[in-house]
mmCIF file of C-alpha atoms and ligand atoms in Angstrom:
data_model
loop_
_atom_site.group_PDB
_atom_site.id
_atom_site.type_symbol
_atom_site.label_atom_id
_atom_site.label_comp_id
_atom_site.label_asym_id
_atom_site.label_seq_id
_atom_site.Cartn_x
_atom_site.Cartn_y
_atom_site.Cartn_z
ATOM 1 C CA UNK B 1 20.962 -22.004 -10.883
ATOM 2 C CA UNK B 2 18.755 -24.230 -9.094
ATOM 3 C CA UNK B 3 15.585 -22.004 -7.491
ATOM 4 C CA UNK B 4 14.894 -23.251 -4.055
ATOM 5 C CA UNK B 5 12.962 -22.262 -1.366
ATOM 6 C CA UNK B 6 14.300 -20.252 1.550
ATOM 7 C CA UNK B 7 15.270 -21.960 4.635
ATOM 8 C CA UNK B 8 11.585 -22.777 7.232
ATOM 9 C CA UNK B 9 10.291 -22.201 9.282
ATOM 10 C CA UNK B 10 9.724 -18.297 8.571
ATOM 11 C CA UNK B 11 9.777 -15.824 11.019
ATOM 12 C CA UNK B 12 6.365 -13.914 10.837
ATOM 13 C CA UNK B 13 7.376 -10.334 9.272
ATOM 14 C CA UNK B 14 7.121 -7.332 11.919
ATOM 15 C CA UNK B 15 8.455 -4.614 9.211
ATOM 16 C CA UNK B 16 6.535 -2.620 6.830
ATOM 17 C CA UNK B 17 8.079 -0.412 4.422
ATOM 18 C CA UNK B 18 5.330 2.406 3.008
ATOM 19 C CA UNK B 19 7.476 4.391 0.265
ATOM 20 C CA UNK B 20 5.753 7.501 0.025
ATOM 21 C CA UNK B 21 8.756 9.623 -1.778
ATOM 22 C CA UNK B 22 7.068 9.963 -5.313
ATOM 23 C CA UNK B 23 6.080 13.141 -6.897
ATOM 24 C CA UNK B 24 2.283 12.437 -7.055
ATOM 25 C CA UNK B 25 1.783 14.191 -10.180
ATOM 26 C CA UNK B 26 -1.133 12.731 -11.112
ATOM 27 C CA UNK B 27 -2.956 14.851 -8.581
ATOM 28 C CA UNK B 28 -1.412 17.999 -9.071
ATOM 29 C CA UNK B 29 -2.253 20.801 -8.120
ATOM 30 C CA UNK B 30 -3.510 19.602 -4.911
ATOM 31 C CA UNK B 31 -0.335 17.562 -4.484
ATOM 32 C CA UNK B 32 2.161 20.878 -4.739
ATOM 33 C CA UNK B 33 1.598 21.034 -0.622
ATOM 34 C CA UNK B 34 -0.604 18.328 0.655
ATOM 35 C CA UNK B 35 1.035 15.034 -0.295
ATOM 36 C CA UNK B 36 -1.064 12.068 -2.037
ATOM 37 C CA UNK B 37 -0.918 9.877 0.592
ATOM 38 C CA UNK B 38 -2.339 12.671 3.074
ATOM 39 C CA UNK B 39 -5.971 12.834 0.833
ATOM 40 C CA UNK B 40 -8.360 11.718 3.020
ATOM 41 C CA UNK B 41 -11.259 8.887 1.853
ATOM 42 C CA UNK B 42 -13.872 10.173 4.403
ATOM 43 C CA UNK B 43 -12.272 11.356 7.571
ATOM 44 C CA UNK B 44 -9.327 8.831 7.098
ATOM 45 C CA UNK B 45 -6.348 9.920 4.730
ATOM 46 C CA UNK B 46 -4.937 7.137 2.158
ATOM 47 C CA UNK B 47 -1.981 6.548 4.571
ATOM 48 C CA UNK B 48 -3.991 5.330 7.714
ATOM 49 C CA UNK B 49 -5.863 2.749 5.768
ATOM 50 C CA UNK B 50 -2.457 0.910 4.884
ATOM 51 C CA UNK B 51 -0.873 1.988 8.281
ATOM 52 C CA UNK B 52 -4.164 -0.608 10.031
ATOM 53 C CA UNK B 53 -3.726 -3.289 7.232
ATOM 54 C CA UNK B 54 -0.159 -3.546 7.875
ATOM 55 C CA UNK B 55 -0.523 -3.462 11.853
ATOM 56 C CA UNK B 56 -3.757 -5.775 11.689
ATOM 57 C CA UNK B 57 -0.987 -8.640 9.987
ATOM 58 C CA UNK B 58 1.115 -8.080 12.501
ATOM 59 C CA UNK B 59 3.567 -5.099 12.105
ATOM 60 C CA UNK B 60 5.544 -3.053 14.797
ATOM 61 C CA UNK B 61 7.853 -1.847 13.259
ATOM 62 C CA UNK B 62 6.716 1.255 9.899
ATOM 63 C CA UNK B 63 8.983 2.546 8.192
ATOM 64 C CA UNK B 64 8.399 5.486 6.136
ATOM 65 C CA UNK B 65 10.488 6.307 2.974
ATOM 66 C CA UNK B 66 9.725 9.875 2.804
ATOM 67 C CA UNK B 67 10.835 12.829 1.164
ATOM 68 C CA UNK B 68 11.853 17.069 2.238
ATOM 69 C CA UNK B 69 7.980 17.872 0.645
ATOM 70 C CA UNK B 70 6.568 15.292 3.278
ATOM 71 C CA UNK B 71 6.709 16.639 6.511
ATOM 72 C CA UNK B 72 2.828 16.403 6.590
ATOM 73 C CA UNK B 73 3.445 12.421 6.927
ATOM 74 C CA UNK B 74 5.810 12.540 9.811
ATOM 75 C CA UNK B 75 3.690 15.343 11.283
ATOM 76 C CA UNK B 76 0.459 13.028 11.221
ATOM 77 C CA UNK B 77 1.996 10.401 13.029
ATOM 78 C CA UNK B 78 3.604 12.477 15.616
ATOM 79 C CA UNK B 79 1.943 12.670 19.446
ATOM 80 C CA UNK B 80 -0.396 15.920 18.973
ATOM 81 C CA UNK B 81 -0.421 16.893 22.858
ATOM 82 C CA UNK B 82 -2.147 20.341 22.349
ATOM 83 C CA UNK B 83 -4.685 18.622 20.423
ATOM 84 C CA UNK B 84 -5.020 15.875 22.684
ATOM 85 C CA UNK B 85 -5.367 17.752 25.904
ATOM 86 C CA UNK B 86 -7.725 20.322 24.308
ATOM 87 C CA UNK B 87 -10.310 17.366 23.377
ATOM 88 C CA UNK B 88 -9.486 15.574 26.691
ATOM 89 C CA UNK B 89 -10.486 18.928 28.823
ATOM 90 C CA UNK B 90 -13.866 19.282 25.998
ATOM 91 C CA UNK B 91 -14.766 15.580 26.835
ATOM 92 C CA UNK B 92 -14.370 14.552 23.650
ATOM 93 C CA UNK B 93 -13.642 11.148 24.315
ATOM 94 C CA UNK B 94 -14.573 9.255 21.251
ATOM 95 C CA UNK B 95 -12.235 12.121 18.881
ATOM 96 C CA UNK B 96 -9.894 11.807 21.660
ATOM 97 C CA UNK B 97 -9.320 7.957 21.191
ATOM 98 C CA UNK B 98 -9.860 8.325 17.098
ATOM 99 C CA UNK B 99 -6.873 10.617 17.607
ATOM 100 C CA UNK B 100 -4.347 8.455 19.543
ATOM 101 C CA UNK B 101 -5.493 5.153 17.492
ATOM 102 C CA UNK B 102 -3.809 7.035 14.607
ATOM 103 C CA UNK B 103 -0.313 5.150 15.986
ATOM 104 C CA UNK B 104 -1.264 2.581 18.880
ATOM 105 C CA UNK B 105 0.641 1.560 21.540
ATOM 106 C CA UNK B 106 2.984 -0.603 20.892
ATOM 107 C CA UNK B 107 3.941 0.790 17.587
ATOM 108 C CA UNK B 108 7.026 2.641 16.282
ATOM 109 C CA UNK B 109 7.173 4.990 13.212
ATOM 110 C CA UNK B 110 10.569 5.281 11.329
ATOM 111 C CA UNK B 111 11.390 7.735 9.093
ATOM 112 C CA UNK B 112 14.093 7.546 6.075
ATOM 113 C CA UNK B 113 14.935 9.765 3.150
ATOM 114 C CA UNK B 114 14.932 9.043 -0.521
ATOM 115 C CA UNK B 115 16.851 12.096 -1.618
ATOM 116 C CA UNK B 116 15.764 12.192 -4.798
ATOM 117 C CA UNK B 117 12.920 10.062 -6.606
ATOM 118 C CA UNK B 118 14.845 7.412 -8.357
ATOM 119 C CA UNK B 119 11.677 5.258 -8.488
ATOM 120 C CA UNK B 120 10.291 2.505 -6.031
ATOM 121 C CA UNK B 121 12.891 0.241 -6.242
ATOM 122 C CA UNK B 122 15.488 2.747 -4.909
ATOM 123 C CA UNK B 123 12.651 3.828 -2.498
ATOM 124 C CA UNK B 124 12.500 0.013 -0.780
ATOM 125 C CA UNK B 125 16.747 0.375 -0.445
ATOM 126 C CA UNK B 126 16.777 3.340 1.437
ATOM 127 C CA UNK B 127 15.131 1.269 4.089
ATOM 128 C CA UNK B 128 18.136 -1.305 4.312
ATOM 129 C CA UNK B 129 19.157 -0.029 7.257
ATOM 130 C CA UNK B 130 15.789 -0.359 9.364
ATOM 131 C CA UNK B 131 14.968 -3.234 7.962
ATOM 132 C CA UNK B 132 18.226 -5.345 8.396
ATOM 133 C CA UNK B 133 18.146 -8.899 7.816
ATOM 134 C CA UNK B 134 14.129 -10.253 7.743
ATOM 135 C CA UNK B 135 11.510 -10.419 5.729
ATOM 136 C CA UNK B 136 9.596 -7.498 5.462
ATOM 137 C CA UNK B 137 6.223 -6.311 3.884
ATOM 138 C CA UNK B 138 6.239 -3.102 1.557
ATOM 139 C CA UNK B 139 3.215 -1.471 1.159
ATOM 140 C CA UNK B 140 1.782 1.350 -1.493
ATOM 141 C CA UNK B 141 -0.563 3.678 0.168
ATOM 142 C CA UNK B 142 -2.205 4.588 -3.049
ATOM 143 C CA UNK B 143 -3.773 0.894 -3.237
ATOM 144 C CA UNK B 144 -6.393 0.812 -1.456
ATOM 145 C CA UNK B 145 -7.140 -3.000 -0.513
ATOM 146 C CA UNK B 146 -10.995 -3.573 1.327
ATOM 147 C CA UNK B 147 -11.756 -6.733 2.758
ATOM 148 C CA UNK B 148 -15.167 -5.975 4.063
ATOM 149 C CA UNK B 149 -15.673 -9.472 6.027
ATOM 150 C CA UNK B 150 -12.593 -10.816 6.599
ATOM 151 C CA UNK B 151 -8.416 -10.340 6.966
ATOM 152 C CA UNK B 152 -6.545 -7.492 5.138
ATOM 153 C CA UNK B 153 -4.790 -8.828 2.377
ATOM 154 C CA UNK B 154 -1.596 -7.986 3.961
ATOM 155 C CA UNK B 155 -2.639 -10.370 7.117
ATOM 156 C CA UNK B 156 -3.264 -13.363 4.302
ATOM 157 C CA UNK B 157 -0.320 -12.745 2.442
ATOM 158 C CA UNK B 158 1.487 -12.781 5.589
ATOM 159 C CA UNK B 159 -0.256 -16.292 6.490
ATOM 160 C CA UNK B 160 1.191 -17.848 2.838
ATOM 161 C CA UNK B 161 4.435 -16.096 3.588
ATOM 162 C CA UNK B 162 4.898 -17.650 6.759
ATOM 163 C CA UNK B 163 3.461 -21.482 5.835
ATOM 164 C CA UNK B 164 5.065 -21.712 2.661
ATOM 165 C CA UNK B 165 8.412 -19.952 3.749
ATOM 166 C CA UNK B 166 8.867 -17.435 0.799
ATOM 167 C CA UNK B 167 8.355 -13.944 -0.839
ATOM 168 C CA UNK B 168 4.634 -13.130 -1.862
ATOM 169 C CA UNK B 169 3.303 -10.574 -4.168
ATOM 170 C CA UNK B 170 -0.652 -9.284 -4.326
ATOM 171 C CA UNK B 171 -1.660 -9.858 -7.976
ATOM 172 C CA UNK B 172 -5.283 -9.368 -9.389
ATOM 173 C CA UNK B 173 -6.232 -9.684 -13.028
ATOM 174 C CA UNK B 174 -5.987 -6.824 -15.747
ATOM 175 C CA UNK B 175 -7.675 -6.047 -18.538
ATOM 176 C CA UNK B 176 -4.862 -6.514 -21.457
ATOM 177 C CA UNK B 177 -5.091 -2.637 -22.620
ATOM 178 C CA UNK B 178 -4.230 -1.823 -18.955
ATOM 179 C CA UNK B 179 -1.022 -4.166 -18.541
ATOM 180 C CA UNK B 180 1.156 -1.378 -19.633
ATOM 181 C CA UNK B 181 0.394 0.408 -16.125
ATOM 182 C CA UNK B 182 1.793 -2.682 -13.935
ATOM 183 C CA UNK B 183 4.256 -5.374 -12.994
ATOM 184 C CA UNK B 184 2.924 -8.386 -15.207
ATOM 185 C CA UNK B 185 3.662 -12.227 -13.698
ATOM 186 C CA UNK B 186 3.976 -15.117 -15.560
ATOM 187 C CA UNK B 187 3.065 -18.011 -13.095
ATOM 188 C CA UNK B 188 3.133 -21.536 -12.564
ATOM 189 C CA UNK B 189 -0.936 -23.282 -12.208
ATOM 190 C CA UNK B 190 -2.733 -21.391 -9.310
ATOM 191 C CA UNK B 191 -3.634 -23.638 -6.162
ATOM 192 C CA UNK B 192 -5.612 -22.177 -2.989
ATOM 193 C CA UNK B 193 -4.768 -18.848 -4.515
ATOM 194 C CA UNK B 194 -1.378 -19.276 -4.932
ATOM 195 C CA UNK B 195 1.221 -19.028 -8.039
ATOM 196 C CA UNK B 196 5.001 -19.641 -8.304
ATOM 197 C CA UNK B 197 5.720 -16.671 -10.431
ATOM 198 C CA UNK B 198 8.304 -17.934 -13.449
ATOM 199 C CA UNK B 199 8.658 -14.511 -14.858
ATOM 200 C CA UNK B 200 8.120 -10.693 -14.147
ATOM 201 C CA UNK B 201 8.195 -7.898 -16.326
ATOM 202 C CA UNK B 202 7.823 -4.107 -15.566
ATOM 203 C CA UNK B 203 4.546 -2.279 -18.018
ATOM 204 C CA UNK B 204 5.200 -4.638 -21.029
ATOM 205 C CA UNK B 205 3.040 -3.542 -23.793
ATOM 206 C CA UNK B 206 -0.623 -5.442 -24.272
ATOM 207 C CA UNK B 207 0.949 -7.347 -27.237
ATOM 208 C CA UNK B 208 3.848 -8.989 -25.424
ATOM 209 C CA UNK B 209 2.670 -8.938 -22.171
ATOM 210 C CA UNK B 210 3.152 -13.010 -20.325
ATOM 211 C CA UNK B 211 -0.428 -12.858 -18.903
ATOM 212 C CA UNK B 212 -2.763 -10.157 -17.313
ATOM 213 C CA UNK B 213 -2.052 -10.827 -14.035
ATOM 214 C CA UNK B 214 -0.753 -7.444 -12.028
ATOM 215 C CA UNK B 215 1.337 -6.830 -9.389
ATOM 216 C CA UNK B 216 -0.367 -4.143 -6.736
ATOM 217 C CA UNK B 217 0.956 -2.437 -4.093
ATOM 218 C CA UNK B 218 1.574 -5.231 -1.629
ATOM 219 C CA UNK B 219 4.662 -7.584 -0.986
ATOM 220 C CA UNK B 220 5.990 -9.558 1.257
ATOM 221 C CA UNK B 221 9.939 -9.970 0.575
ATOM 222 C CA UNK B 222 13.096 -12.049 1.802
ATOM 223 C CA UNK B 223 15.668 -9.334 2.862
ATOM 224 C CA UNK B 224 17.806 -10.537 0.165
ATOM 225 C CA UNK B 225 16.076 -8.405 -1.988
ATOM 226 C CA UNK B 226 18.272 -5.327 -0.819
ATOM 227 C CA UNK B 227 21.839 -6.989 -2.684
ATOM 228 C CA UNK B 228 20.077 -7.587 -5.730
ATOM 229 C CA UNK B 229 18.473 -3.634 -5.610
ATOM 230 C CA UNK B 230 22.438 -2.248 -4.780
ATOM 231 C CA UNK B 231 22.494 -4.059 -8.300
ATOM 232 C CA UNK B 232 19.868 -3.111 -10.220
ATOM 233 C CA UNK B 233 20.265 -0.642 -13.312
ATOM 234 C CA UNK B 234 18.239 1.960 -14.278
ATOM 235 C CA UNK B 235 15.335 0.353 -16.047
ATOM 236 C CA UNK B 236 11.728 1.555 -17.055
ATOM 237 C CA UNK B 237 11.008 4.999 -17.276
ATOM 238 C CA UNK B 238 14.923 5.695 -15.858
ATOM 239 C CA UNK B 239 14.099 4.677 -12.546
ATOM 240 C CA UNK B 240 15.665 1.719 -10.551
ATOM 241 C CA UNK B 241 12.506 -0.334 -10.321
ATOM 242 C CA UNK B 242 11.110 -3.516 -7.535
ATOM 243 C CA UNK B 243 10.202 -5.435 -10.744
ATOM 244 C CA UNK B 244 13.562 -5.556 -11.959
ATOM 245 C CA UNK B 245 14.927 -6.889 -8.652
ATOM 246 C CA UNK B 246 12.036 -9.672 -8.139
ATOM 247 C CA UNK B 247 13.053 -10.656 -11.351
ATOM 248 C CA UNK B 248 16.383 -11.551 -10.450
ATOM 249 C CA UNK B 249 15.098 -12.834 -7.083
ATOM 250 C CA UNK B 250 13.058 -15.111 -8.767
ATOM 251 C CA UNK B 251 16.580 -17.416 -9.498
ATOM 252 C CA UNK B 252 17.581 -17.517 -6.090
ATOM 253 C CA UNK B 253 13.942 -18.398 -4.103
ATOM 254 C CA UNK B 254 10.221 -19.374 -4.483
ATOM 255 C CA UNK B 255 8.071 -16.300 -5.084
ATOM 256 C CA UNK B 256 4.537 -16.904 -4.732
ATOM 257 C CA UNK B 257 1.452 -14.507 -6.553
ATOM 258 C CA UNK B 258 -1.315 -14.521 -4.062
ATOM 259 C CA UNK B 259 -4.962 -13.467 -5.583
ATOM 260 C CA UNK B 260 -6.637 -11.791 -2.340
ATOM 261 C CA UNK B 261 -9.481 -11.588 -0.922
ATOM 262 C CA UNK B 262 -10.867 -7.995 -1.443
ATOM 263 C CA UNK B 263 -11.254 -5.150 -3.746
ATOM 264 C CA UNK B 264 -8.305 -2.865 -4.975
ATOM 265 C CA UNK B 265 -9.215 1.076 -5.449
ATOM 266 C CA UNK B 266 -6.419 2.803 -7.534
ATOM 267 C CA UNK B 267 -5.900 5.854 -5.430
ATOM 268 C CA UNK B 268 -3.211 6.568 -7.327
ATOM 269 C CA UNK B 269 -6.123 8.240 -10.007
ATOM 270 C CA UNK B 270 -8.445 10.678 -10.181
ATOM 271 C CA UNK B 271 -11.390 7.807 -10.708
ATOM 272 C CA UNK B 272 -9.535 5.000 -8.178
ATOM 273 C CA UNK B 273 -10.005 7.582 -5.364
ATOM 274 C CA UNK B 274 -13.456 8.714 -5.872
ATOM 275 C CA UNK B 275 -14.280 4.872 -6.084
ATOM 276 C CA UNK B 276 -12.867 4.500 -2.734
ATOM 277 C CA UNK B 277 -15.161 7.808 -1.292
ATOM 278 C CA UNK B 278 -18.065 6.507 -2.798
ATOM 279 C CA UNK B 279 -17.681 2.722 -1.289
ATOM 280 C CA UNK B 280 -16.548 4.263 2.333
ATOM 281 C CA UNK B 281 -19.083 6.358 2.281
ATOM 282 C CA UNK B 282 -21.979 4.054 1.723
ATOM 283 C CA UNK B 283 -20.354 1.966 3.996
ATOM 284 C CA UNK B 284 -20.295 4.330 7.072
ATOM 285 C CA UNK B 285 -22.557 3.349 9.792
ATOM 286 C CA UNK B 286 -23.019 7.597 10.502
ATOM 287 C CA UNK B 287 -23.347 8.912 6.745
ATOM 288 C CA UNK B 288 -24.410 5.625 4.561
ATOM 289 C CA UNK B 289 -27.989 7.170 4.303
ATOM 290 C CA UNK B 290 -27.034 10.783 3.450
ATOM 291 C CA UNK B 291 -24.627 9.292 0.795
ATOM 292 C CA UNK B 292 -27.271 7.657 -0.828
ATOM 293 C CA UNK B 293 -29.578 10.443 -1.230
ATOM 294 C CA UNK B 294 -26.520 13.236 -2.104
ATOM 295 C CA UNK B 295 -25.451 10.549 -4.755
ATOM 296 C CA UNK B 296 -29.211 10.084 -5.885
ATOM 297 C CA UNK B 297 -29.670 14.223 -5.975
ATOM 298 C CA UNK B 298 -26.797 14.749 -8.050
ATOM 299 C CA UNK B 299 -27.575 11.792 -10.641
ATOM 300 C CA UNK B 300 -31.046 13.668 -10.921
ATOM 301 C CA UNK B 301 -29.788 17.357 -11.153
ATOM 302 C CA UNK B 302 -27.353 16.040 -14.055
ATOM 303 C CA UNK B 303 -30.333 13.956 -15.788
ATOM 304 C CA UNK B 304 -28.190 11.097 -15.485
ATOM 305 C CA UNK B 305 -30.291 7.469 -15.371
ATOM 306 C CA UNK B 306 -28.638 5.725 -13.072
ATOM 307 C CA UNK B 307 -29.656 2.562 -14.255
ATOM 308 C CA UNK B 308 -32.793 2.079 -11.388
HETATM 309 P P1 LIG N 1 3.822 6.063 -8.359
HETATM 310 O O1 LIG N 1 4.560 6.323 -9.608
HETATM 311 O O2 LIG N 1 2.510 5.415 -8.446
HETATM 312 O O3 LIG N 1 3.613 7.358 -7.502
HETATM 313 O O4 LIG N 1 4.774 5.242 -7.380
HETATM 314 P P2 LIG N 1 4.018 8.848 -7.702
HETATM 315 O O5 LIG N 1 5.292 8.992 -8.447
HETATM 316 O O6 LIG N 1 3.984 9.446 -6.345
HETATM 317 O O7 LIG N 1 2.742 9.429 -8.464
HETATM 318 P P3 LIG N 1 2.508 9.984 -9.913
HETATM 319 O O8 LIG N 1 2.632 8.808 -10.844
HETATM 320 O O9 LIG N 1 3.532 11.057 -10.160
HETATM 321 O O10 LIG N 1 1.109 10.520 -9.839
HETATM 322 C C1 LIG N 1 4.329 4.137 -6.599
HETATM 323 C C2 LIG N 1 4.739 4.306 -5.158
HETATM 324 O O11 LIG N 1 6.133 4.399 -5.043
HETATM 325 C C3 LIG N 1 6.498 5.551 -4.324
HETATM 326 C C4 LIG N 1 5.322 6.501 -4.460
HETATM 327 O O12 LIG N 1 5.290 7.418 -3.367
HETATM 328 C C5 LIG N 1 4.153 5.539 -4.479
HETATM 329 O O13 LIG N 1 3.777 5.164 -3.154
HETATM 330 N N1 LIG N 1 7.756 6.078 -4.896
HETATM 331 C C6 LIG N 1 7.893 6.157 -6.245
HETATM 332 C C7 LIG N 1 8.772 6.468 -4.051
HETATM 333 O O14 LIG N 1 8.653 6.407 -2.803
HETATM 334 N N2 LIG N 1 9.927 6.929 -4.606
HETATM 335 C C8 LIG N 1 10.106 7.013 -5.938
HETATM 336 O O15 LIG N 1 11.200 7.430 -6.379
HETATM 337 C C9 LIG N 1 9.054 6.616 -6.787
#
């Protein structure tokens, strides 16, 4: 079949899709009751941070793919009116508005179940029936995308989306020993940051990987994508994955990689999340100076040269 490009001009996408029904094993056993997308980097937990990015390009619509051990994600986003009144009657103004920004105005929070954890690819399904017939932007709280001085990456994906009329995925390059953890592209020449991806596969192995360009946890994706996941088989590690359904997508549309503008933190690991603390936290207008010296302490009570 011919691949052509979906029909322009695009609507700009207003859905976001944050699957957050995985097991988050890798942090157990702090993950037993608090899920992984309710650690906080700072004062902020993981889930906020994608919640703005997806708002900032746009969103009104969130849907969250949750699961029965996630009521703490539901919870957050519900109106706290105790809480609320409490710091309204204190004068706490400035906690007061940090509080209510957590879901603006303006925004609606749906929540579906993935009954069991078939993997991500089932996870994106199970919001068929929110999503309905548009494109729509899924986003994976555990990547952690900072664009200090300019758009989100899901804003600028959401640009190329809408100008170029197709599906986009984030990519970044990989070392080759690390391809194994990812959805590797194979892509057409890259122009203003842009790819035609000719080929996806789900963790190939270093040795046969197409290239060392990785998928991360942002996409933008014609609702199409839903027949080809009722579809999909069982494929890497058992579960019914995204890759497997982009790949089959890629026969029927355009599907651009977009390299963005910003740096990833895996805080989906032990090491990707304390990345993220330490950057926040040097960052912070309020504790950028105390960061510095607790960092500086603790590299001198270890005897650890830090390189100065
Ligand atoms: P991961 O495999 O990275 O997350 O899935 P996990 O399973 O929660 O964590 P580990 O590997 O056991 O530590 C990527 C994303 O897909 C979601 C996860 O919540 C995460 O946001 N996911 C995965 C689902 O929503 N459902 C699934 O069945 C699988």
């Amino acid at each position: 079949m011919t691949a052509s490009p979906v029909s322009s001009p695009a609507p700009r996408i207003r859905k976001a899709v944050f699957p957050v029904a995985g097991l988050g094993t890798r942090f157990l056993p702090a993950t037993k009751t608090v899920p992984k997308e309710m650690l906080p980097i700072v004062d902020r937990p993981l889930i906020q941070y994608a919640v703005d990015e997806a708002i900032a390009a746009g969103c009104d619509t969130l849907i969250f793919v949750t699961n029965r051990y996630k009521h703490a994600v539901a919870d957050y986003f519900d109106k706290a009116y105790e809480l609320e009144h409490r710091l309204e009657k204190d004068g706490k103004v400035e906690l007061l508005q940090r509080v209510r920004e957590v879901l603006p105005d303006g925004v609606r929070a749906v929540f579906v179940t993935q009954p069991e954890a078939r993997g991500l690819g089932h996870a994106v399904l199970c919001a068929k029936p929110v999503v309905g017939d548009e494109p729509f932007a899924v986003l994976l709280p555990d990547d952690l995308i900072w664009n200090r001085n300019g758009p989100g990456a899901l804003a600028q994906m959401a640009d190329v989306a809408q100008q170029r009329a197709c599906s986009v995925l984030a990519v970044q390059q990989v070392p080759r020993a690390q391809t194994g953890s990812y959805g590797i592209v194979a892509t057409d020449a890259f122009a203003e940051r842009c790819g035609r991806i000719t080929g996806i596969v789900e963790k190939p192995d270093p040795g046969v990987a197409p290239s060392t360009l990785a998928v991360v946890g942002r996409y933008i994706l014609d609702a199409c994508i839903f027949a080809l996941l009722e579809t999909t088989r069982p494929g890497k590690g058992g579960e019914i994955q995204l890759t497997d359904a982009i790949a089959a997508l890629l026969g029927e549309q355009v599907v651009n990689a977009y390299h963005f503008h910003g740096t990833r933190f895996d805080c989906g690991t032990h090491i990707g999340l304390i990345e993220a603390t330490i950057r926040f936290a040097l960052d912070h207008e309020a504790l950028s100076d105390q960061a510095r010296a607790a960092m500086t302490g603790a590299l001198a009570e270890l005897g650890i040269d830090d390189g100065d």
